[in-house]
Amino acid sequence: MLKDLLEAKKCFKLVCGAGNEDAAEVEKLVMLYAKAGCKFFDLSANAEIIDAAKRALESAGVDDAYLCVSVGIKGDPHVNKAVIDYDKCISCYSCDAVCPQNAIKYAKVKKFRCIGCGKCAKICPKGAISYISEEKNLEEILPPLIQKGIDCIELHAMGLDDREIELKWNYINENFDGILSICTSRGKLSDEKLVQRIKNLTANRKPYTTIVQADGFPMSGGKDDFKTTLQTVATAEIVQNENLPVYLMLSGGTNTKTAHLAKMCSIDYHGIAAGSFARKIVRPYISRDDFPLNEFIFNKALNIAKKLVES
Ligand code: SF4
Ligand code: SF4
């Protein structure tokens, strides 16, 4: 059970991306990381993506893995999609180069690959890139996904709209009896407000049925150094200090240094969720047409994935 995996305090979760609706890529990622020892996968709340993950687990020969779907509220960066204003665009293609998802080619956005990380807008010299929020209607999307068989639902409780977060959380809480996860970061919140939000959302949950995913800097992973993962550990410490009956996961800037830094800072966590970094280190391999059939390439990617999972 997912509970046992969390209680063993060795849970590695691969985050495929709440906005990543590229089924072919998700299938490759899940297959590779399942072979590398990962047992917990975070996916976009999309039936096609769940099916792709299930196919991947079957071909990896893994039957004891768990699936989580992630949903966000309006304005949550994880459900944002980049949009280009061609009246302003000068075709410099800086956005193509900086996109970690290969979601922009010649200044055209492949919406199904965009994860809303914000890097393209930051680099655009003309301010031509903005975002639309692809927030989903939970009452429409969740029932069929629950029927398909999922083990966890994660709400990205980011931003300042407490009312919307509470409404979505209550809906999930009332309609799903598996483990729930709250992914939240300090972002625009004070430390006190972050703690208060977690306490409010977990007040009516049974002990140890909720994961709190302390998201340092959402989608900031990419570099494999201590500095990148510092905010993750700092956010986790704020949650840990409250001694709440929840499972604590680290995310938002995770890499191979996260476990080491967390241990140095006496963070007693149950798991680590890795997204941007985990995808980046294997992308040169999984984006090849001969992946996973080319055994040499597959094994190279597998060794890289294993190193992260085992870190
Ligand atoms: S970075 Fe901005 S100006 Fe350059 S191609 Fe992209 S959208 Fe156009
Ligand atoms: S850089 Fe980030 S926000 Fe921009 S298109 Fe790529 S994934 Fe989407």
Short mmCIF file of C-alpha atoms and ligand atoms in Angstrom, two decimals:
data_model
loop_
_atom_site.label_atom_id
_atom_site.label_comp_id
_atom_site.label_asym_id
_atom_site.label_seq_id
_atom_site.Cartn_x
_atom_site.Cartn_y
_atom_site.Cartn_z
CA MET A 1 0.00 0.00 0.00
CA LEU A 2 1.01 3.60 -0.58
CA LYS A 3 0.82 4.15 3.19
CA ASP A 4 3.51 1.48 3.74
CA LEU A 5 5.75 3.07 1.14
CA LEU A 6 5.43 6.44 2.89
CA GLU A 7 5.91 4.98 6.35
CA ALA A 8 9.14 3.30 5.25
CA LYS A 9 10.40 6.88 4.64
CA LYS A 10 11.98 5.91 1.35
CA CYS A 11 9.34 7.12 -1.06
CA PHE A 12 10.58 8.61 -4.33
CA LYS A 13 7.85 10.19 -6.44
CA LEU A 14 8.41 10.96 -10.10
CA VAL A 15 6.49 14.07 -11.07
CA CYS A 16 5.64 13.83 -14.76
CA GLY A 17 4.06 17.31 -14.60
CA ALA A 18 0.50 18.35 -13.76
CA GLY A 19 0.35 20.08 -17.14
CA ASN A 20 2.29 17.46 -19.08
CA GLU A 21 -0.27 15.85 -21.37
CA ASP A 22 2.19 14.23 -23.74
CA ALA A 23 1.14 10.60 -23.30
CA ALA A 24 4.10 9.23 -25.28
CA GLU A 25 6.60 11.05 -23.07
CA VAL A 26 4.80 10.09 -19.86
CA GLU A 27 4.81 6.44 -20.93
CA LYS A 28 8.58 6.52 -21.45
CA LEU A 29 9.24 8.39 -18.20
CA VAL A 30 7.11 6.05 -16.10
CA MET A 31 8.58 2.94 -17.68
CA LEU A 32 12.15 4.14 -17.15
CA TYR A 33 11.71 5.32 -13.58
CA ALA A 34 9.67 2.24 -12.62
CA LYS A 35 12.59 0.10 -13.79
CA ALA A 36 14.87 2.37 -11.76
CA GLY A 37 12.94 1.57 -8.58
CA CYS A 38 10.39 4.39 -8.37
CA LYS A 39 6.99 3.29 -7.01
CA PHE A 40 5.01 6.53 -6.97
CA PHE A 41 4.07 8.61 -10.01
CA ASP A 42 2.48 12.03 -10.19
CA LEU A 43 0.46 12.61 -13.35
CA SER A 44 -1.76 15.10 -15.08
CA ALA A 45 -5.45 14.52 -14.28
CA ASN A 46 -6.18 13.11 -17.71
CA ALA A 47 -7.51 9.64 -18.62
CA GLU A 48 -5.10 9.22 -21.54
CA ILE A 49 -2.16 9.93 -19.23
CA ILE A 50 -3.34 7.44 -16.61
CA ASP A 51 -3.65 4.80 -19.34
CA ALA A 52 -0.14 5.62 -20.60
CA ALA A 53 1.27 5.25 -17.07
CA LYS A 54 -0.51 1.92 -16.59
CA ARG A 55 0.85 0.61 -19.90
CA ALA A 56 4.33 1.71 -18.86
CA LEU A 57 4.11 -0.09 -15.50
CA GLU A 58 2.96 -3.23 -17.27
CA SER A 59 5.84 -3.16 -19.71
CA ALA A 60 8.28 -2.48 -16.86
CA GLY A 61 6.85 -5.53 -15.06
CA VAL A 62 6.05 -3.44 -11.96
CA ASP A 63 2.76 -4.22 -10.22
CA ASP A 64 3.28 -2.51 -6.87
CA ALA A 65 3.44 1.14 -7.94
CA TYR A 66 1.01 3.94 -7.07
CA LEU A 67 -0.52 6.69 -9.15
CA CYS A 68 -1.37 10.21 -8.08
CA VAL A 69 -3.18 12.82 -10.16
CA SER A 70 -2.53 16.53 -9.63
CA VAL A 71 -5.06 19.32 -9.91
CA GLY A 72 -4.67 23.04 -9.39
CA ILE A 73 -6.72 26.16 -8.81
CA LYS A 74 -6.99 29.12 -11.17
CA GLY A 75 -3.65 30.91 -11.31
CA ASP A 76 -1.64 27.94 -10.05
CA PRO A 77 1.47 27.95 -12.26
CA HIS A 78 1.27 24.15 -12.64
CA VAL A 79 -1.91 24.50 -14.70
CA ASN A 80 -0.79 27.51 -16.73
CA LYS A 81 -0.14 27.29 -20.46
CA ALA A 82 2.06 29.74 -22.36
CA VAL A 83 0.48 31.90 -25.07
CA ILE A 84 2.46 34.05 -27.53
CA ASP A 85 1.28 37.43 -28.79
CA TYR A 86 2.56 37.48 -32.38
CA ASP A 87 2.00 41.25 -32.66
CA LYS A 88 4.85 41.63 -30.17
CA CYS A 89 7.00 38.60 -31.09
CA ILE A 90 10.19 39.32 -33.09
CA SER A 91 11.03 35.64 -33.75
CA CYS A 92 14.26 35.67 -31.76
CA TYR A 93 13.50 32.10 -30.56
CA SER A 94 15.02 32.65 -27.13
CA CYS A 95 11.89 30.96 -25.76
CA ASP A 96 12.54 27.81 -27.85
CA ALA A 97 15.99 27.47 -26.34
CA VAL A 98 15.02 28.00 -22.72
CA CYS A 99 11.95 25.73 -22.55
CA PRO A 100 12.79 22.69 -20.38
CA GLN A 101 9.90 20.73 -21.87
CA ASN A 102 10.73 21.25 -25.56
CA ALA A 103 7.25 22.73 -25.69
CA ILE A 104 8.11 25.63 -28.02
CA LYS A 105 9.38 25.29 -31.55
CA TYR A 106 9.89 28.36 -33.74
CA ALA A 107 7.82 30.37 -31.27
CA LYS A 108 4.84 27.99 -31.51
CA VAL A 109 3.68 26.49 -28.21
CA LYS A 110 2.79 22.80 -28.03
CA LYS A 111 0.19 23.26 -25.35
CA PHE A 112 0.04 19.58 -24.39
CA ARG A 113 3.71 19.68 -23.36
CA CYS A 114 3.71 23.05 -21.56
CA ILE A 115 3.91 22.77 -17.76
CA GLY A 116 3.61 26.50 -17.02
CA CYS A 117 7.12 26.84 -15.61
CA GLY A 118 7.37 30.51 -16.63
CA LYS A 119 10.89 30.35 -18.06
CA CYS A 120 9.86 31.48 -21.56
CA ALA A 121 8.06 34.62 -20.36
CA LYS A 122 11.04 35.53 -18.20
CA ILE A 123 13.44 35.43 -21.14
CA CYS A 124 11.23 37.02 -23.82
CA PRO A 125 12.72 40.44 -24.71
CA LYS A 126 9.38 41.78 -25.95
CA GLY A 127 7.03 40.68 -23.19
CA ALA A 128 5.14 38.65 -25.81
CA ILE A 129 4.39 35.64 -23.61
CA SER A 130 1.56 35.40 -21.12
CA TYR A 131 -0.34 32.50 -19.58
CA ILE A 132 -3.83 31.12 -19.54
CA SER A 133 -4.96 29.02 -16.62
CA GLU A 134 -6.24 25.59 -17.68
CA GLU A 135 -7.97 24.89 -14.45
CA LYS A 136 -10.15 21.78 -14.70
CA ASN A 137 -13.65 21.18 -13.41
CA LEU A 138 -13.09 18.53 -10.73
CA GLU A 139 -16.66 17.30 -10.83
CA GLU A 140 -16.21 16.42 -14.49
CA ILE A 141 -12.69 15.03 -14.53
CA LEU A 142 -12.22 13.23 -11.22
CA PRO A 143 -15.03 10.59 -11.13
CA PRO A 144 -13.84 8.75 -14.27
CA LEU A 145 -10.22 8.90 -13.07
CA ILE A 146 -11.17 7.52 -9.65
CA GLN A 147 -13.00 4.72 -11.43
CA LYS A 148 -9.91 3.89 -13.44
CA GLY A 149 -8.02 3.30 -10.20
CA ILE A 150 -5.75 5.95 -8.69
CA ASP A 151 -4.13 5.93 -5.27
CA CYS A 152 -3.75 9.60 -4.45
CA ILE A 153 -5.09 13.00 -5.48
CA GLU A 154 -2.93 16.08 -5.05
CA LEU A 155 -4.27 19.62 -4.82
CA HIS A 156 -1.86 22.38 -5.67
CA ALA A 157 -2.90 24.74 -2.90
CA MET A 158 -0.88 27.68 -4.20
CA GLY A 159 -1.82 31.35 -4.24
CA LEU A 160 -4.01 33.51 -2.10
CA ASP A 161 -7.51 32.29 -2.88
CA ASP A 162 -8.33 30.40 0.33
CA ARG A 163 -11.98 30.03 -0.60
CA GLU A 164 -11.30 28.29 -3.90
CA ILE A 165 -8.70 26.02 -2.32
CA GLU A 166 -11.14 25.09 0.44
CA LEU A 167 -13.97 24.34 -2.04
CA LYS A 168 -11.77 22.11 -4.20
CA TRP A 169 -10.26 20.37 -1.20
CA ASN A 170 -13.68 19.66 0.29
CA TYR A 171 -14.90 18.20 -2.99
CA ILE A 172 -11.88 15.87 -3.21
CA ASN A 173 -12.12 14.98 0.47
CA GLU A 174 -15.77 14.00 0.14
CA ASN A 175 -15.39 12.02 -3.06
CA PHE A 176 -12.14 10.11 -2.67
CA ASP A 177 -11.15 7.91 0.23
CA GLY A 178 -7.49 7.34 -0.68
CA ILE A 179 -4.46 9.37 0.38
CA LEU A 180 -4.69 13.08 -0.38
CA SER A 181 -1.77 15.38 -0.96
CA ILE A 182 -1.49 19.14 -0.45
CA CYS A 183 1.24 20.67 -2.54
CA THR A 184 1.96 24.13 -1.25
CA SER A 185 4.78 26.63 -1.11
CA ARG A 186 5.57 29.83 0.74
CA GLY A 187 5.32 31.72 -2.56
CA LYS A 188 3.08 34.66 -1.78
CA LEU A 189 2.28 33.34 1.71
CA SER A 190 3.99 34.12 5.01
CA ASP A 191 5.26 31.15 7.02
CA GLU A 192 2.33 31.59 9.42
CA LYS A 193 -0.19 31.62 6.58
CA LEU A 194 1.37 28.51 5.04
CA VAL A 195 1.05 26.63 8.33
CA GLN A 196 -2.49 27.89 8.88
CA ARG A 197 -3.52 26.70 5.41
CA ILE A 198 -2.14 23.23 6.04
CA LYS A 199 -3.84 23.06 9.45
CA ASN A 200 -7.19 24.15 8.01
CA LEU A 201 -7.05 21.60 5.20
CA THR A 202 -6.00 18.70 7.41
CA ALA A 203 -8.29 19.52 10.36
CA ASN A 204 -10.94 16.97 9.34
CA ARG A 205 -8.62 14.33 7.91
CA LYS A 206 -7.74 11.17 9.79
CA PRO A 207 -4.13 11.07 11.03
CA TYR A 208 -1.65 9.97 8.39
CA THR A 209 -4.00 10.03 5.42
CA THR A 210 -2.54 13.25 4.01
CA ILE A 211 0.76 14.08 2.39
CA VAL A 212 2.05 17.63 2.72
CA GLN A 213 4.30 18.28 -0.20
CA ALA A 214 6.55 21.16 0.81
CA ASP A 215 7.25 22.84 -2.52
CA GLY A 216 10.37 24.99 -2.18
CA PHE A 217 10.36 26.87 -5.47
CA PRO A 218 7.79 25.18 -7.76
CA MET A 219 9.36 23.74 -10.92
CA SER A 220 12.78 25.21 -10.14
CA GLY A 221 14.75 21.95 -10.27
CA GLY A 222 17.28 21.74 -13.02
CA LYS A 223 20.64 22.24 -11.39
CA ASP A 224 22.17 19.56 -9.22
CA ASP A 225 23.49 21.71 -6.40
CA PHE A 226 22.65 22.49 -2.77
CA LYS A 227 21.54 26.05 -3.55
CA THR A 228 18.74 24.84 -5.84
CA THR A 229 17.33 22.55 -3.16
CA LEU A 230 17.76 24.90 -0.18
CA GLN A 231 14.25 26.36 -0.34
CA THR A 232 12.73 22.85 -0.42
CA VAL A 233 14.41 21.93 2.82
CA ALA A 234 13.59 25.29 4.43
CA THR A 235 9.88 24.90 3.56
CA ALA A 236 9.87 21.32 4.87
CA GLU A 237 11.32 22.50 8.17
CA ILE A 238 8.42 24.93 8.66
CA VAL A 239 5.95 22.06 8.18
CA GLN A 240 7.94 19.63 10.34
CA ASN A 241 8.07 22.08 13.24
CA GLU A 242 4.27 21.86 13.55
CA ASN A 243 4.35 18.11 14.38
CA LEU A 244 1.20 17.43 12.37
CA PRO A 245 0.02 13.83 11.76
CA VAL A 246 0.86 14.01 8.03
CA TYR A 247 3.39 12.53 5.66
CA LEU A 248 6.05 15.04 4.65
CA MET A 249 7.38 15.10 1.11
CA LEU A 250 10.00 17.43 -0.31
CA SER A 251 9.59 19.02 -3.74
CA GLY A 252 10.23 22.16 -5.77
CA GLY A 253 13.96 22.24 -6.49
CA THR A 254 14.75 18.62 -5.64
CA ASN A 255 17.85 16.90 -7.03
CA THR A 256 20.48 14.37 -5.94
CA LYS A 257 21.55 16.73 -3.12
CA THR A 258 18.10 17.01 -1.48
CA ALA A 259 18.29 13.94 0.75
CA HIS A 260 21.79 14.87 1.93
CA LEU A 261 20.82 18.45 2.77
CA ALA A 262 17.58 17.37 4.46
CA LYS A 263 19.46 14.92 6.66
CA MET A 264 22.05 17.56 7.56
CA CYS A 265 19.15 19.82 8.61
CA SER A 266 17.45 17.01 10.61
CA ILE A 267 14.37 16.87 8.39
CA ASP A 268 12.54 13.62 9.06
CA TYR A 269 10.77 13.31 5.73
CA HIS A 270 8.75 10.45 4.24
CA GLY A 271 9.66 11.02 0.63
CA ILE A 272 11.06 13.18 -2.13
CA ALA A 273 9.18 14.22 -5.26
CA ALA A 274 11.35 15.06 -8.25
CA GLY A 275 10.03 16.64 -11.44
CA SER A 276 12.00 19.15 -13.49
CA PHE A 277 15.38 17.67 -12.57
CA ALA A 278 14.26 14.05 -12.98
CA ARG A 279 12.88 14.75 -16.45
CA LYS A 280 15.80 16.89 -17.55
CA ILE A 281 18.52 14.32 -16.80
CA VAL A 282 16.90 11.62 -18.95
CA ARG A 283 15.40 13.78 -21.71
CA PRO A 284 18.32 13.39 -24.16
CA TYR A 285 17.68 9.63 -24.06
CA ILE A 286 13.90 9.38 -23.92
CA SER A 287 13.46 11.93 -26.71
CA ARG A 288 15.29 9.64 -29.15
CA ASP A 289 13.17 7.70 -31.62
CA ASP A 290 14.98 4.47 -30.72
CA PHE A 291 14.10 4.72 -27.01
CA PRO A 292 13.48 2.28 -25.30
CA LEU A 293 14.41 -0.29 -27.95
CA ASN A 294 18.08 0.69 -28.17
CA GLU A 295 19.45 -1.27 -25.23
CA PHE A 296 22.63 0.78 -24.90
CA ILE A 297 20.71 4.06 -24.74
CA PHE A 298 18.10 2.60 -22.44
CA ASN A 299 20.71 1.36 -19.97
CA LYS A 300 22.47 4.72 -19.96
CA ALA A 301 19.20 6.45 -19.06
CA LEU A 302 18.41 3.75 -16.51
CA ASN A 303 21.70 4.27 -14.67
CA ILE A 304 21.07 8.02 -14.51
CA ALA A 305 17.51 7.51 -13.23
CA LYS A 306 18.66 4.92 -10.66
CA LYS A 307 21.28 7.30 -9.28
CA LEU A 308 18.55 9.88 -8.59
CA VAL A 309 16.03 7.39 -7.16
CA GLU A 310 18.67 5.89 -4.87
CA SER A 311 20.00 9.28 -3.74
S1 SF4 B 1 11.28 34.98 -26.88
FE1 SF4 B 1 9.52 36.34 -27.25
S2 SF4 B 1 10.11 37.51 -29.04
FE2 SF4 B 1 11.49 35.78 -28.96
S3 SF4 B 1 10.50 34.19 -30.25
FE3 SF4 B 1 9.82 33.85 -28.15
S4 SF4 B 1 7.89 34.99 -28.00
FE4 SF4 B 1 8.95 35.76 -29.81
S1 SF4 B 2 9.19 27.42 -20.90
FE1 SF4 B 2 7.75 26.53 -19.42
S2 SF4 B 2 5.94 27.85 -19.59
FE2 SF4 B 2 7.16 28.23 -21.42
S3 SF4 B 2 6.36 26.80 -22.96
FE3 SF4 B 2 8.06 25.78 -21.94
S4 SF4 B 2 7.08 24.60 -20.31
FE4 SF4 B 2 5.59 26.14 -20.99
#
